[in-house]
Amino acid sequence: MRIGMGYDVHRLVTDRKLIIGGVCIPFHKGLLGHSDADVLLHAIMDALLGAAALGDIGKHFPDTDGKFKDISSLFLLSEVKKLLDSKGYKIENLDATIIAEKPKMAPYIPNIIENISKALSIDPSKINVKATTEEGLGFTGQGEGIASQCICLLI
């Protein structure tokens, strides 16, 4: 068994879509990044890659490579799954947290879990996604960005 932990953060900016867990969430700001800046999926990928001792998403999908510009993080997540499969790893479970003051994430979590389940070809019962605020504290609490954390177990 191997445990991995992932963390990611992106700044909120105007003129970008807010995509979290592969779901386009209606909001007046989106996340800044080279890809679609899906902070949740980036944390999940880093947790999975870390558990397998395969580096991080920057190693596999560098933001200096134009082919990853505006790419779907769901696609990248499916590529991480292929890499794990090639090394003989199976995902036992994922537990992830989205840290955002706004917008409220709860209405979107079922669709997010479905997207992750499909991208990783695992049962949705192996995936837990929750959201929290920071009660107005820090950059996420002030609405400057959104963060995410994930822990996973591979066998």
PDB file of C-alpha atoms in Angstrom:
ATOM      1  CA  MET A   1       0.000   0.000   0.000  1.00  0.00           C
ATOM      2  CA  ARG A   2       1.179   3.506  -0.809  1.00  0.00           C
ATOM      3  CA  ILE A   3      -0.226   6.824   0.378  1.00  0.00           C
ATOM      4  CA  GLY A   4       0.018  10.069  -1.553  1.00  0.00           C
ATOM      5  CA  MET A   5      -0.841  13.669  -0.760  1.00  0.00           C
ATOM      6  CA  GLY A   6      -1.481  16.442  -3.262  1.00  0.00           C
ATOM      7  CA  TYR A   7      -2.016  20.172  -2.912  1.00  0.00           C
ATOM      8  CA  ASP A   8      -2.693  22.856  -5.485  1.00  0.00           C
ATOM      9  CA  VAL A   9      -3.725  26.487  -5.562  1.00  0.00           C
ATOM     10  CA  HIS A  10      -4.676  28.901  -8.341  1.00  0.00           C
ATOM     11  CA  ARG A  11      -5.447  32.606  -8.367  1.00  0.00           C
ATOM     12  CA  LEU A  12      -8.972  33.733  -9.279  1.00  0.00           C
ATOM     13  CA  VAL A  13      -9.052  36.140 -12.234  1.00  0.00           C
ATOM     14  CA  THR A  14     -11.611  37.671 -14.571  1.00  0.00           C
ATOM     15  CA  ASP A  15     -12.082  36.413 -18.141  1.00  0.00           C
ATOM     16  CA  ARG A  16     -11.516  32.735 -17.289  1.00  0.00           C
ATOM     17  CA  LYS A  17     -13.989  29.894 -16.810  1.00  0.00           C
ATOM     18  CA  LEU A  18     -14.134  28.295 -13.374  1.00  0.00           C
ATOM     19  CA  ILE A  19     -13.580  24.590 -13.918  1.00  0.00           C
ATOM     20  CA  ILE A  20     -13.387  22.316 -10.881  1.00  0.00           C
ATOM     21  CA  GLY A  21     -13.492  18.546 -11.149  1.00  0.00           C
ATOM     22  CA  GLY A  22     -14.200  18.910 -14.848  1.00  0.00           C
ATOM     23  CA  VAL A  23     -17.380  20.873 -14.128  1.00  0.00           C
ATOM     24  CA  CYS A  24     -17.783  24.410 -15.471  1.00  0.00           C
ATOM     25  CA  ILE A  25     -19.179  26.284 -12.474  1.00  0.00           C
ATOM     26  CA  PRO A  26     -21.024  29.565 -13.072  1.00  0.00           C
ATOM     27  CA  PHE A  27     -18.991  32.319 -11.398  1.00  0.00           C
ATOM     28  CA  HIS A  28     -17.718  35.773 -12.323  1.00  0.00           C
ATOM     29  CA  LYS A  29     -14.085  34.635 -12.067  1.00  0.00           C
ATOM     30  CA  GLY A  30     -12.062  31.617 -13.084  1.00  0.00           C
ATOM     31  CA  LEU A  31      -8.715  30.125 -12.159  1.00  0.00           C
ATOM     32  CA  LEU A  32      -5.490  31.295 -13.764  1.00  0.00           C
ATOM     33  CA  GLY A  33      -3.243  28.594 -15.172  1.00  0.00           C
ATOM     34  CA  HIS A  34      -1.550  27.132 -18.227  1.00  0.00           C
ATOM     35  CA  SER A  35      -4.091  24.303 -18.552  1.00  0.00           C
ATOM     36  CA  ASP A  36      -7.750  24.695 -17.583  1.00  0.00           C
ATOM     37  CA  ALA A  37      -6.388  25.338 -14.034  1.00  0.00           C
ATOM     38  CA  ASP A  38      -8.620  22.694 -12.435  1.00  0.00           C
ATOM     39  CA  VAL A  39      -7.242  22.986  -8.920  1.00  0.00           C
ATOM     40  CA  LEU A  40      -9.021  19.870  -7.635  1.00  0.00           C
ATOM     41  CA  LEU A  41      -7.844  17.563 -10.402  1.00  0.00           C
ATOM     42  CA  HIS A  42      -4.306  18.932 -10.080  1.00  0.00           C
ATOM     43  CA  ALA A  43      -4.254  18.023  -6.382  1.00  0.00           C
ATOM     44  CA  ILE A  44      -5.631  14.563  -7.189  1.00  0.00           C
ATOM     45  CA  MET A  45      -2.996  13.982  -9.881  1.00  0.00           C
ATOM     46  CA  ASP A  46      -0.199  15.059  -7.541  1.00  0.00           C
ATOM     47  CA  ALA A  47      -1.497  12.729  -4.819  1.00  0.00           C
ATOM     48  CA  LEU A  48      -1.625   9.783  -7.228  1.00  0.00           C
ATOM     49  CA  LEU A  49       1.781  10.508  -8.745  1.00  0.00           C
ATOM     50  CA  GLY A  50       3.269  11.041  -5.304  1.00  0.00           C
ATOM     51  CA  ALA A  51       1.933   7.755  -3.958  1.00  0.00           C
ATOM     52  CA  ALA A  52       3.561   5.959  -6.892  1.00  0.00           C
ATOM     53  CA  ALA A  53       6.821   7.969  -6.483  1.00  0.00           C
ATOM     54  CA  LEU A  54       6.429   9.277 -10.043  1.00  0.00           C
ATOM     55  CA  GLY A  55       7.060  12.960  -9.417  1.00  0.00           C
ATOM     56  CA  ASP A  56       4.352  15.553  -9.947  1.00  0.00           C
ATOM     57  CA  ILE A  57       2.171  16.965 -12.705  1.00  0.00           C
ATOM     58  CA  GLY A  58       4.823  19.537 -13.626  1.00  0.00           C
ATOM     59  CA  LYS A  59       7.209  16.718 -14.473  1.00  0.00           C
ATOM     60  CA  HIS A  60       4.716  14.963 -16.746  1.00  0.00           C
ATOM     61  CA  PHE A  61       2.766  17.955 -18.112  1.00  0.00           C
ATOM     62  CA  PRO A  62       5.076  21.017 -17.879  1.00  0.00           C
ATOM     63  CA  ASP A  63       3.562  24.475 -18.223  1.00  0.00           C
ATOM     64  CA  THR A  64       6.450  25.306 -20.570  1.00  0.00           C
ATOM     65  CA  ASP A  65       5.046  22.900 -23.180  1.00  0.00           C
ATOM     66  CA  GLY A  66       2.539  24.528 -25.539  1.00  0.00           C
ATOM     67  CA  LYS A  67       0.688  21.262 -26.138  1.00  0.00           C
ATOM     68  CA  PHE A  68      -0.723  21.518 -22.612  1.00  0.00           C
ATOM     69  CA  LYS A  69      -2.005  25.100 -23.040  1.00  0.00           C
ATOM     70  CA  ASP A  70      -5.699  25.196 -22.019  1.00  0.00           C
ATOM     71  CA  ILE A  71      -5.825  21.370 -21.985  1.00  0.00           C
ATOM     72  CA  SER A  72      -8.544  19.606 -20.028  1.00  0.00           C
ATOM     73  CA  SER A  73      -7.312  18.371 -16.666  1.00  0.00           C
ATOM     74  CA  LEU A  74      -9.747  15.461 -17.016  1.00  0.00           C
ATOM     75  CA  PHE A  75      -7.672  14.332 -19.995  1.00  0.00           C
ATOM     76  CA  LEU A  76      -4.472  14.726 -17.953  1.00  0.00           C
ATOM     77  CA  LEU A  77      -6.043  12.736 -15.105  1.00  0.00           C
ATOM     78  CA  SER A  78      -6.801   9.888 -17.503  1.00  0.00           C
ATOM     79  CA  GLU A  79      -3.151  10.005 -18.633  1.00  0.00           C
ATOM     80  CA  VAL A  80      -2.038   9.701 -14.998  1.00  0.00           C
ATOM     81  CA  LYS A  81      -4.311   6.657 -14.687  1.00  0.00           C
ATOM     82  CA  LYS A  82      -2.595   5.049 -17.699  1.00  0.00           C
ATOM     83  CA  LEU A  83       0.777   5.679 -16.065  1.00  0.00           C
ATOM     84  CA  LEU A  84      -0.390   4.092 -12.797  1.00  0.00           C
ATOM     85  CA  ASP A  85      -1.783   1.108 -14.709  1.00  0.00           C
ATOM     86  CA  SER A  86       1.554   0.637 -16.496  1.00  0.00           C
ATOM     87  CA  LYS A  87       3.276   0.421 -13.094  1.00  0.00           C
ATOM     88  CA  GLY A  88       0.710  -2.048 -11.714  1.00  0.00           C
ATOM     89  CA  TYR A  89      -0.977   0.301  -9.230  1.00  0.00           C
ATOM     90  CA  LYS A  90      -4.692   0.231  -8.390  1.00  0.00           C
ATOM     91  CA  ILE A  91      -6.471   3.154  -6.756  1.00  0.00           C
ATOM     92  CA  GLU A  92      -8.089   2.109  -3.484  1.00  0.00           C
ATOM     93  CA  ASN A  93      -9.527   5.512  -2.592  1.00  0.00           C
ATOM     94  CA  LEU A  94      -9.268   9.298  -2.893  1.00  0.00           C
ATOM     95  CA  ASP A  95     -10.303  11.883  -0.312  1.00  0.00           C
ATOM     96  CA  ALA A  96     -10.181  15.469  -1.559  1.00  0.00           C
ATOM     97  CA  THR A  97     -11.091  18.895  -0.224  1.00  0.00           C
ATOM     98  CA  ILE A  98     -11.815  22.062  -2.195  1.00  0.00           C
ATOM     99  CA  ILE A  99     -11.011  25.217  -0.208  1.00  0.00           C
ATOM    100  CA  ALA A 100     -12.996  28.205  -1.479  1.00  0.00           C
ATOM    101  CA  GLU A 101     -14.982  30.996   0.087  1.00  0.00           C
ATOM    102  CA  LYS A 102     -17.200  31.272  -3.025  1.00  0.00           C
ATOM    103  CA  PRO A 103     -18.903  29.845  -4.973  1.00  0.00           C
ATOM    104  CA  LYS A 104     -20.544  27.105  -2.960  1.00  0.00           C
ATOM    105  CA  MET A 105     -19.390  23.730  -4.268  1.00  0.00           C
ATOM    106  CA  ALA A 106     -21.961  21.336  -2.784  1.00  0.00           C
ATOM    107  CA  PRO A 107     -24.367  21.409  -5.765  1.00  0.00           C
ATOM    108  CA  TYR A 108     -21.564  20.364  -8.130  1.00  0.00           C
ATOM    109  CA  ILE A 109     -19.942  17.576  -6.098  1.00  0.00           C
ATOM    110  CA  PRO A 110     -22.027  14.684  -7.515  1.00  0.00           C
ATOM    111  CA  ASN A 111     -21.024  15.650 -11.086  1.00  0.00           C
ATOM    112  CA  ILE A 112     -17.420  16.155  -9.995  1.00  0.00           C
ATOM    113  CA  ILE A 113     -17.303  12.660  -8.493  1.00  0.00           C
ATOM    114  CA  GLU A 114     -18.831  11.208 -11.667  1.00  0.00           C
ATOM    115  CA  ASN A 115     -16.164  12.933 -13.809  1.00  0.00           C
ATOM    116  CA  ILE A 116     -13.327  11.677 -11.620  1.00  0.00           C
ATOM    117  CA  SER A 117     -14.787   8.174 -11.580  1.00  0.00           C
ATOM    118  CA  LYS A 118     -14.918   8.069 -15.380  1.00  0.00           C
ATOM    119  CA  ALA A 119     -11.436   9.547 -15.878  1.00  0.00           C
ATOM    120  CA  LEU A 120      -9.887   7.055 -13.449  1.00  0.00           C
ATOM    121  CA  SER A 121     -12.152   4.103 -14.314  1.00  0.00           C
ATOM    122  CA  ILE A 122     -12.917   3.504 -10.630  1.00  0.00           C
ATOM    123  CA  ASP A 123     -16.157   3.129  -8.727  1.00  0.00           C
ATOM    124  CA  PRO A 124     -17.545   6.426  -7.375  1.00  0.00           C
ATOM    125  CA  SER A 125     -17.669   4.838  -3.910  1.00  0.00           C
ATOM    126  CA  LYS A 126     -13.855   5.099  -3.851  1.00  0.00           C
ATOM    127  CA  ILE A 127     -14.001   8.886  -4.234  1.00  0.00           C
ATOM    128  CA  ASN A 128     -14.841  11.472  -1.601  1.00  0.00           C
ATOM    129  CA  VAL A 129     -14.927  15.173  -2.454  1.00  0.00           C
ATOM    130  CA  LYS A 130     -15.873  17.828   0.063  1.00  0.00           C
ATOM    131  CA  ALA A 131     -15.598  21.596   0.292  1.00  0.00           C
ATOM    132  CA  THR A 132     -14.842  24.061   3.026  1.00  0.00           C
ATOM    133  CA  THR A 133     -14.214  27.764   3.496  1.00  0.00           C
ATOM    134  CA  GLU A 134     -11.526  29.481   5.523  1.00  0.00           C
ATOM    135  CA  GLU A 135     -13.966  31.752   7.307  1.00  0.00           C
ATOM    136  CA  GLY A 136     -12.650  34.833   5.504  1.00  0.00           C
ATOM    137  CA  LEU A 137      -9.004  34.181   6.424  1.00  0.00           C
ATOM    138  CA  GLY A 138      -6.039  34.001   4.062  1.00  0.00           C
ATOM    139  CA  PHE A 139      -5.969  34.270   0.280  1.00  0.00           C
ATOM    140  CA  THR A 140      -8.797  31.753  -0.190  1.00  0.00           C
ATOM    141  CA  GLY A 141     -10.891  33.390   2.497  1.00  0.00           C
ATOM    142  CA  GLN A 142     -10.402  36.772   0.867  1.00  0.00           C
ATOM    143  CA  GLY A 143     -11.554  35.359  -2.486  1.00  0.00           C
ATOM    144  CA  GLU A 144      -8.152  35.728  -4.164  1.00  0.00           C
ATOM    145  CA  GLY A 145      -7.834  32.055  -5.061  1.00  0.00           C
ATOM    146  CA  ILE A 146      -9.003  28.502  -4.603  1.00  0.00           C
ATOM    147  CA  ALA A 147      -6.978  25.642  -3.145  1.00  0.00           C
ATOM    148  CA  SER A 148      -7.426  21.910  -3.005  1.00  0.00           C
ATOM    149  CA  GLN A 149      -5.924  18.995  -1.129  1.00  0.00           C
ATOM    150  CA  CYS A 150      -6.118  15.284  -1.777  1.00  0.00           C
ATOM    151  CA  ILE A 151      -4.921  12.123  -0.103  1.00  0.00           C
ATOM    152  CA  CYS A 152      -5.014   8.742  -1.801  1.00  0.00           C
ATOM    153  CA  LEU A 153      -4.252   5.103  -1.222  1.00  0.00           C
ATOM    154  CA  LEU A 154      -2.762   2.910  -3.945  1.00  0.00           C
ATOM    155  CA  ILE A 155      -2.337  -0.846  -3.808  1.00  0.00           C
TER     156      ILE A 155
END
